[in-house]
Amino acid sequence: MKFISWNIDSINAAVEHKSVRGVMTWEVLQQIALEKPDVLAIQETKLKATGLTKKQETALDELFPNYYRYLRMSTGRSGYSGTMMLTRHEPISVTMPEIGAPGEMDIEGRIITLEFENNYVSTVYTPNSGSGLARLEDRQAWDDAYRAYVQTLDATKPVIFSGDFNVAHQEIDLKNSKSNHKKAGFTNEEREHFSQLLDAGFTDTFRYLHPDQAGVYTWWAQISKTSKINNSGWRIDYYLTSNRLADQVSELSVIDTGARQDHAPIKLEMTDGFRL
């Protein structure tokens, strides 16, 4: 069984594919469709509060026929944040929770959870601590609330959850750890909260399979023209599972996006015996 997760940075840019980067984004989305994932999770859709346009609906229907599709848009700031999940398997229930996060975080469309017979599958777009770490205090409150939320799910059924967590956990998870220390995504506080999430009963599937592998990243800054060429990246996108599912994980890989910078999709593959 196959799961893919991707911070797409605008559904509209992909569907319109008028810019060079938009064309690359559309090509990656087509590549994902060819994979035929059982569940696809997308973050940072940047959809308006009204949801998909007719053109966007048609494009997704053609790429992902016979998929169930669930959207969550930001109802605070339109065209900001947002998540989407597509699944070949009809879920028992779909939840778009509010977790008691500070400010407008709960209305920014950041979490969707699908319930299946044996497991939950969820996606998250974690708030960025922002320029000058202006949102770091709120981010820590989010991390605490989110950890409590997934623990609640885990108490009922095992959980597979993915997304842009906006943190590189360890020094091995980014190219330039010394120069980026104490910057958004690599502060002591964010890293410690991610450790707390793992300690609450969850497994970082990539590190479980590849404990010492360096140089594998999921995000390269667009502001630097050479970040992808030099592989000066960060691993900030994850598939986490309840610890009791870890032995059913067969592979976690990063999908090649060529010259496209920003986020790359990640693909989780489970063993033949796994059932949703």
mmCIF file of C-alpha atoms in Angstrom:
data_model
loop_
_atom_site.group_PDB
_atom_site.id
_atom_site.type_symbol
_atom_site.label_atom_id
_atom_site.label_comp_id
_atom_site.label_asym_id
_atom_site.label_seq_id
_atom_site.Cartn_x
_atom_site.Cartn_y
_atom_site.Cartn_z
ATOM 1 C CA MET A 1 0.000 0.000 0.000
ATOM 2 C CA LYS A 2 1.345 3.408 -1.007
ATOM 3 C CA PHE A 3 0.958 6.879 0.512
ATOM 4 C CA ILE A 4 2.275 10.175 -0.886
ATOM 5 C CA SER A 5 2.454 13.555 0.832
ATOM 6 C CA TRP A 6 3.422 16.893 -0.706
ATOM 7 C CA ASN A 7 3.452 20.586 0.086
ATOM 8 C CA ILE A 8 2.444 21.756 -3.386
ATOM 9 C CA ASP A 9 2.613 25.519 -2.727
ATOM 10 C CA SER A 10 -0.553 26.389 -4.687
ATOM 11 C CA ILE A 11 -2.973 24.109 -6.499
ATOM 12 C CA ASN A 12 -3.789 26.951 -8.858
ATOM 13 C CA ALA A 13 -0.170 27.439 -9.942
ATOM 14 C CA ALA A 14 -0.004 23.738 -10.796
ATOM 15 C CA VAL A 15 -3.295 23.624 -12.730
ATOM 16 C CA GLU A 16 -2.641 26.847 -14.636
ATOM 17 C CA HIS A 17 1.072 25.977 -15.215
ATOM 18 C CA LYS A 18 1.758 29.256 -17.007
ATOM 19 C CA SER A 19 5.114 30.016 -15.376
ATOM 20 C CA VAL A 20 8.242 27.886 -15.627
ATOM 21 C CA ARG A 21 7.839 26.859 -12.013
ATOM 22 C CA GLY A 22 4.125 26.192 -12.520
ATOM 23 C CA VAL A 23 4.962 23.828 -15.375
ATOM 24 C CA MET A 24 7.397 21.970 -13.129
ATOM 25 C CA THR A 25 4.776 21.751 -10.385
ATOM 26 C CA TRP A 26 2.206 20.361 -12.836
ATOM 27 C CA GLU A 27 4.723 17.764 -14.056
ATOM 28 C CA VAL A 28 5.338 16.598 -10.491
ATOM 29 C CA LEU A 29 1.582 16.301 -9.904
ATOM 30 C CA GLN A 30 1.290 14.216 -13.089
ATOM 31 C CA GLN A 31 4.152 12.043 -11.853
ATOM 32 C CA ILE A 32 2.324 11.485 -8.567
ATOM 33 C CA ALA A 33 -0.852 10.508 -10.428
ATOM 34 C CA LEU A 34 1.089 7.817 -12.299
ATOM 35 C CA GLU A 35 2.102 6.351 -8.933
ATOM 36 C CA LYS A 36 -1.590 5.725 -8.132
ATOM 37 C CA PRO A 37 -1.171 6.230 -4.382
ATOM 38 C CA ASP A 38 -3.778 4.745 -2.087
ATOM 39 C CA VAL A 39 -3.856 8.052 -0.210
ATOM 40 C CA LEU A 40 -2.451 11.397 -1.349
ATOM 41 C CA ALA A 41 -2.048 14.227 1.155
ATOM 42 C CA ILE A 42 -1.397 17.774 -0.042
ATOM 43 C CA GLN A 43 -0.487 20.800 2.038
ATOM 44 C CA GLU A 44 -0.454 24.518 1.251
ATOM 45 C CA THR A 45 -3.158 24.332 -1.395
ATOM 46 C CA LYS A 46 -3.677 28.108 -1.121
ATOM 47 C CA LEU A 47 -7.289 27.721 -2.214
ATOM 48 C CA LYS A 48 -9.829 30.448 -1.676
ATOM 49 C CA ALA A 49 -12.406 29.850 1.050
ATOM 50 C CA THR A 50 -14.884 28.843 -1.684
ATOM 51 C CA GLY A 51 -12.726 25.855 -2.604
ATOM 52 C CA LEU A 52 -11.741 24.526 -6.021
ATOM 53 C CA THR A 53 -12.677 26.300 -9.214
ATOM 54 C CA LYS A 54 -14.352 24.284 -11.953
ATOM 55 C CA LYS A 55 -11.074 24.168 -13.882
ATOM 56 C CA GLN A 56 -9.211 22.886 -10.842
ATOM 57 C CA GLU A 57 -11.884 20.271 -10.162
ATOM 58 C CA THR A 58 -11.719 19.033 -13.742
ATOM 59 C CA ALA A 59 -7.925 18.828 -13.722
ATOM 60 C CA LEU A 60 -7.874 16.832 -10.483
ATOM 61 C CA ASP A 61 -10.709 14.562 -11.637
ATOM 62 C CA GLU A 62 -8.757 13.748 -14.786
ATOM 63 C CA LEU A 63 -5.510 13.102 -12.927
ATOM 64 C CA PHE A 64 -7.098 11.159 -10.063
ATOM 65 C CA PRO A 65 -10.247 9.460 -11.344
ATOM 66 C CA ASN A 66 -12.320 7.473 -8.849
ATOM 67 C CA TYR A 67 -10.654 9.079 -5.837
ATOM 68 C CA TYR A 68 -12.581 10.452 -2.888
ATOM 69 C CA ARG A 69 -11.454 14.032 -2.304
ATOM 70 C CA TYR A 70 -11.570 16.104 0.871
ATOM 71 C CA LEU A 71 -10.638 19.771 1.185
ATOM 72 C CA ARG A 72 -10.020 22.114 4.049
ATOM 73 C CA MET A 73 -9.560 25.785 3.271
ATOM 74 C CA SER A 74 -8.448 28.640 5.473
ATOM 75 C CA THR A 75 -11.512 30.565 6.604
ATOM 76 C CA GLY A 76 -9.396 33.316 8.098
ATOM 77 C CA ARG A 77 -7.062 34.493 5.398
ATOM 78 C CA SER A 78 -8.320 33.400 1.978
ATOM 79 C CA GLY A 79 -5.816 31.831 -0.392
ATOM 80 C CA TYR A 80 -3.523 30.885 2.495
ATOM 81 C CA SER A 81 -2.431 27.523 3.895
ATOM 82 C CA GLY A 82 -5.042 24.778 3.306
ATOM 83 C CA THR A 83 -4.903 20.999 2.981
ATOM 84 C CA MET A 84 -6.409 18.317 0.759
ATOM 85 C CA MET A 85 -6.579 14.520 0.843
ATOM 86 C CA LEU A 86 -7.433 12.138 -1.977
ATOM 87 C CA THR A 87 -8.030 8.455 -1.318
ATOM 88 C CA ARG A 88 -8.913 5.403 -3.381
ATOM 89 C CA HIS A 89 -10.599 3.920 -0.303
ATOM 90 C CA GLU A 90 -13.747 5.429 1.177
ATOM 91 C CA PRO A 91 -13.134 6.392 4.794
ATOM 92 C CA ILE A 92 -15.507 5.655 7.650
ATOM 93 C CA SER A 93 -15.362 9.286 8.685
ATOM 94 C CA VAL A 94 -13.584 12.537 7.866
ATOM 95 C CA THR A 95 -12.614 15.022 10.568
ATOM 96 C CA MET A 96 -11.321 18.573 10.244
ATOM 97 C CA PRO A 97 -10.426 19.203 13.854
ATOM 98 C CA GLU A 98 -9.806 22.308 15.858
ATOM 99 C CA ILE A 99 -7.138 21.499 18.425
ATOM 100 C CA GLY A 100 -7.204 24.599 20.616
ATOM 101 C CA ALA A 101 -4.265 26.252 18.869
ATOM 102 C CA PRO A 102 -3.591 29.973 19.408
ATOM 103 C CA GLY A 103 -4.621 32.856 17.194
ATOM 104 C CA GLU A 104 -6.106 31.886 13.828
ATOM 105 C CA MET A 105 -4.162 28.641 13.486
ATOM 106 C CA ASP A 106 -7.292 26.530 13.978
ATOM 107 C CA ILE A 107 -9.077 28.231 11.076
ATOM 108 C CA GLU A 108 -6.165 28.102 8.625
ATOM 109 C CA GLY A 109 -7.156 24.684 7.211
ATOM 110 C CA ARG A 110 -4.168 22.836 8.595
ATOM 111 C CA ILE A 111 -5.401 19.318 9.491
ATOM 112 C CA ILE A 112 -7.549 16.662 7.821
ATOM 113 C CA THR A 113 -8.001 13.190 9.320
ATOM 114 C CA LEU A 114 -9.502 10.163 7.598
ATOM 115 C CA GLU A 115 -10.713 7.233 9.668
ATOM 116 C CA PHE A 116 -10.537 3.730 8.203
ATOM 117 C CA GLU A 117 -11.397 0.365 9.714
ATOM 118 C CA ASN A 118 -7.989 -0.294 11.210
ATOM 119 C CA ASN A 119 -6.160 3.046 11.145
ATOM 120 C CA TYR A 120 -6.345 6.809 10.956
ATOM 121 C CA VAL A 121 -4.563 8.628 8.123
ATOM 122 C CA SER A 122 -4.024 12.326 8.727
ATOM 123 C CA THR A 123 -2.173 15.242 7.208
ATOM 124 C CA VAL A 124 -0.888 18.455 8.744
ATOM 125 C CA TYR A 125 0.585 21.738 7.608
ATOM 126 C CA THR A 126 2.431 22.962 10.685
ATOM 127 C CA PRO A 127 2.640 26.745 11.167
ATOM 128 C CA ASN A 128 6.009 28.336 10.427
ATOM 129 C CA SER A 129 7.645 30.244 13.275
ATOM 130 C CA GLY A 130 8.071 33.125 10.865
ATOM 131 C CA SER A 131 10.541 35.867 10.152
ATOM 132 C CA GLY A 132 12.428 36.848 13.271
ATOM 133 C CA LEU A 133 10.689 33.951 15.069
ATOM 134 C CA ALA A 134 7.667 36.211 15.599
ATOM 135 C CA ARG A 135 5.379 33.191 15.802
ATOM 136 C CA LEU A 136 7.663 30.867 17.797
ATOM 137 C CA GLU A 137 5.678 31.079 21.038
ATOM 138 C CA ASP A 138 2.421 30.316 19.226
ATOM 139 C CA ARG A 139 4.183 27.567 17.284
ATOM 140 C CA GLN A 140 5.183 25.847 20.517
ATOM 141 C CA ALA A 141 1.580 26.011 21.710
ATOM 142 C CA TRP A 142 0.523 24.485 18.385
ATOM 143 C CA ASP A 143 3.052 21.669 18.804
ATOM 144 C CA ASP A 144 1.704 20.854 22.273
ATOM 145 C CA ALA A 145 -1.905 20.894 21.077
ATOM 146 C CA TYR A 146 -1.129 18.840 17.981
ATOM 147 C CA ARG A 147 0.752 16.215 19.983
ATOM 148 C CA ALA A 148 -2.222 15.856 22.310
ATOM 149 C CA TYR A 149 -4.520 15.505 19.290
ATOM 150 C CA VAL A 150 -2.611 12.673 17.628
ATOM 151 C CA GLN A 151 -2.238 10.932 20.987
ATOM 152 C CA THR A 152 -6.033 10.967 21.236
ATOM 153 C CA LEU A 153 -6.273 9.308 17.822
ATOM 154 C CA ASP A 154 -3.570 6.798 18.718
ATOM 155 C CA ALA A 155 -5.470 5.753 21.823
ATOM 156 C CA THR A 156 -8.260 4.484 19.544
ATOM 157 C CA LYS A 157 -6.440 3.242 16.420
ATOM 158 C CA PRO A 158 -2.909 3.412 14.998
ATOM 159 C CA VAL A 159 -2.154 6.594 13.066
ATOM 160 C CA ILE A 160 -0.259 7.368 9.857
ATOM 161 C CA PHE A 161 0.252 11.111 9.608
ATOM 162 C CA SER A 162 2.249 13.202 7.206
ATOM 163 C CA GLY A 163 2.953 16.716 6.132
ATOM 164 C CA ASP A 164 5.168 19.735 6.238
ATOM 165 C CA PHE A 165 6.180 19.869 9.913
ATOM 166 C CA ASN A 166 8.383 22.934 9.380
ATOM 167 C CA VAL A 167 11.247 21.556 11.464
ATOM 168 C CA ALA A 168 14.486 19.744 10.728
ATOM 169 C CA HIS A 169 14.771 17.460 13.724
ATOM 170 C CA GLN A 170 18.497 16.751 13.954
ATOM 171 C CA GLU A 171 21.687 18.187 12.473
ATOM 172 C CA ILE A 172 21.719 15.318 9.952
ATOM 173 C CA ASP A 173 18.392 16.616 8.623
ATOM 174 C CA LEU A 174 19.758 19.760 6.973
ATOM 175 C CA LYS A 175 22.866 20.664 5.037
ATOM 176 C CA ASN A 176 24.015 23.720 6.984
ATOM 177 C CA SER A 177 23.098 23.063 10.594
ATOM 178 C CA LYS A 178 25.543 25.510 12.196
ATOM 179 C CA SER A 179 24.585 28.564 10.156
ATOM 180 C CA ASN A 180 20.861 27.791 10.494
ATOM 181 C CA HIS A 181 20.822 27.103 14.224
ATOM 182 C CA LYS A 182 18.190 29.230 15.989
ATOM 183 C CA LYS A 183 16.496 30.115 12.692
ATOM 184 C CA ALA A 184 12.870 29.195 11.999
ATOM 185 C CA GLY A 185 12.669 25.445 11.486
ATOM 186 C CA PHE A 186 15.840 24.679 13.432
ATOM 187 C CA THR A 187 15.421 26.312 16.811
ATOM 188 C CA ASN A 188 16.034 24.342 19.976
ATOM 189 C CA GLU A 189 12.376 24.787 20.891
ATOM 190 C CA GLU A 190 10.995 23.373 17.622
ATOM 191 C CA ARG A 191 13.407 20.452 17.637
ATOM 192 C CA GLU A 192 12.599 19.626 21.250
ATOM 193 C CA HIS A 193 8.878 19.658 20.535
ATOM 194 C CA PHE A 194 9.404 17.280 17.619
ATOM 195 C CA SER A 195 11.348 14.992 19.967
ATOM 196 C CA GLN A 196 8.406 15.141 22.363
ATOM 197 C CA LEU A 197 6.077 14.123 19.532
ATOM 198 C CA LEU A 198 8.195 11.073 18.766
ATOM 199 C CA ASP A 199 8.508 10.241 22.463
ATOM 200 C CA ALA A 200 4.705 10.249 22.697
ATOM 201 C CA GLY A 201 4.652 6.983 20.748
ATOM 202 C CA PHE A 202 5.399 7.799 17.127
ATOM 203 C CA THR A 203 8.057 6.829 14.584
ATOM 204 C CA ASP A 204 9.850 8.970 12.008
ATOM 205 C CA THR A 205 9.637 6.392 9.224
ATOM 206 C CA PHE A 206 12.639 7.676 7.272
ATOM 207 C CA ARG A 207 14.968 7.611 10.273
ATOM 208 C CA TYR A 208 13.560 4.231 11.300
ATOM 209 C CA LEU A 209 14.659 2.786 7.965
ATOM 210 C CA HIS A 210 17.741 4.952 7.392
ATOM 211 C CA PRO A 211 19.066 5.958 10.821
ATOM 212 C CA ASP A 212 22.405 7.332 9.640
ATOM 213 C CA GLN A 213 21.738 8.447 6.061
ATOM 214 C CA ALA A 214 22.708 12.055 5.431
ATOM 215 C CA GLY A 215 22.051 14.264 2.420
ATOM 216 C CA VAL A 216 18.376 13.317 1.993
ATOM 217 C CA TYR A 217 16.194 16.416 2.063
ATOM 218 C CA THR A 218 12.631 17.405 1.167
ATOM 219 C CA TRP A 219 12.935 21.195 0.836
ATOM 220 C CA TRP A 220 15.348 23.553 -0.909
ATOM 221 C CA ALA A 221 14.985 27.334 -0.528
ATOM 222 C CA GLN A 222 13.704 29.127 -3.611
ATOM 223 C CA ILE A 223 15.532 32.289 -2.587
ATOM 224 C CA SER A 224 18.863 30.595 -3.346
ATOM 225 C CA LYS A 225 19.401 29.775 -7.020
ATOM 226 C CA THR A 226 21.927 27.068 -6.142
ATOM 227 C CA SER A 227 20.196 25.359 -3.208
ATOM 228 C CA LYS A 228 19.018 22.408 -5.297
ATOM 229 C CA ILE A 229 22.202 22.245 -7.386
ATOM 230 C CA ASN A 230 24.303 22.068 -4.217
ATOM 231 C CA ASN A 231 21.731 19.964 -2.362
ATOM 232 C CA SER A 232 21.652 22.580 0.405
ATOM 233 C CA GLY A 233 18.345 21.313 1.698
ATOM 234 C CA TRP A 234 16.297 20.538 4.779
ATOM 235 C CA ARG A 235 14.258 17.450 5.673
ATOM 236 C CA ILE A 236 11.101 19.030 7.054
ATOM 237 C CA ASP A 237 8.416 16.796 5.477
ATOM 238 C CA TYR A 238 7.687 13.552 7.282
ATOM 239 C CA TYR A 239 5.589 10.426 7.431
ATOM 240 C CA LEU A 240 5.126 9.457 11.062
ATOM 241 C CA THR A 241 3.344 6.349 12.286
ATOM 242 C CA SER A 242 2.260 4.949 15.600
ATOM 243 C CA ASN A 243 5.142 2.886 16.935
ATOM 244 C CA ARG A 244 3.135 -0.311 16.575
ATOM 245 C CA LEU A 245 2.972 0.201 12.798
ATOM 246 C CA ALA A 246 6.715 0.725 12.334
ATOM 247 C CA ASP A 247 7.477 -2.904 11.487
ATOM 248 C CA GLN A 248 4.979 -2.678 8.602
ATOM 249 C CA VAL A 249 6.847 0.191 6.930
ATOM 250 C CA SER A 250 8.803 -1.071 3.929
ATOM 251 C CA GLU A 251 10.173 2.194 2.442
ATOM 252 C CA LEU A 252 10.129 5.959 2.704
ATOM 253 C CA SER A 253 11.548 7.837 -0.267
ATOM 254 C CA VAL A 254 11.693 11.364 -1.661
ATOM 255 C CA ILE A 255 10.239 11.745 -5.159
ATOM 256 C CA ASP A 256 12.646 13.414 -7.583
ATOM 257 C CA THR A 257 11.414 16.842 -8.692
ATOM 258 C CA GLY A 258 14.339 17.675 -10.964
ATOM 259 C CA ALA A 259 15.284 21.341 -10.975
ATOM 260 C CA ARG A 260 12.158 22.409 -9.050
ATOM 261 C CA GLN A 261 13.051 23.941 -5.698
ATOM 262 C CA ASP A 262 10.794 24.215 -2.615
ATOM 263 C CA HIS A 263 9.210 20.978 -1.330
ATOM 264 C CA ALA A 264 9.462 17.523 -2.873
ATOM 265 C CA PRO A 265 6.815 14.826 -2.327
ATOM 266 C CA ILE A 266 7.568 11.921 -0.019
ATOM 267 C CA LYS A 267 6.329 8.372 -0.571
ATOM 268 C CA LEU A 268 5.575 5.838 2.149
ATOM 269 C CA GLU A 269 5.210 2.185 1.248
ATOM 270 C CA MET A 270 3.763 -0.384 3.641
ATOM 271 C CA THR A 271 4.240 -4.150 3.615
ATOM 272 C CA ASP A 272 1.850 -6.443 1.763
ATOM 273 C CA GLY A 273 0.053 -7.391 4.966
ATOM 274 C CA PHE A 274 -0.944 -3.822 5.845
ATOM 275 C CA ARG A 275 -4.629 -2.964 5.588
ATOM 276 C CA LEU A 276 -6.330 0.374 6.078
#
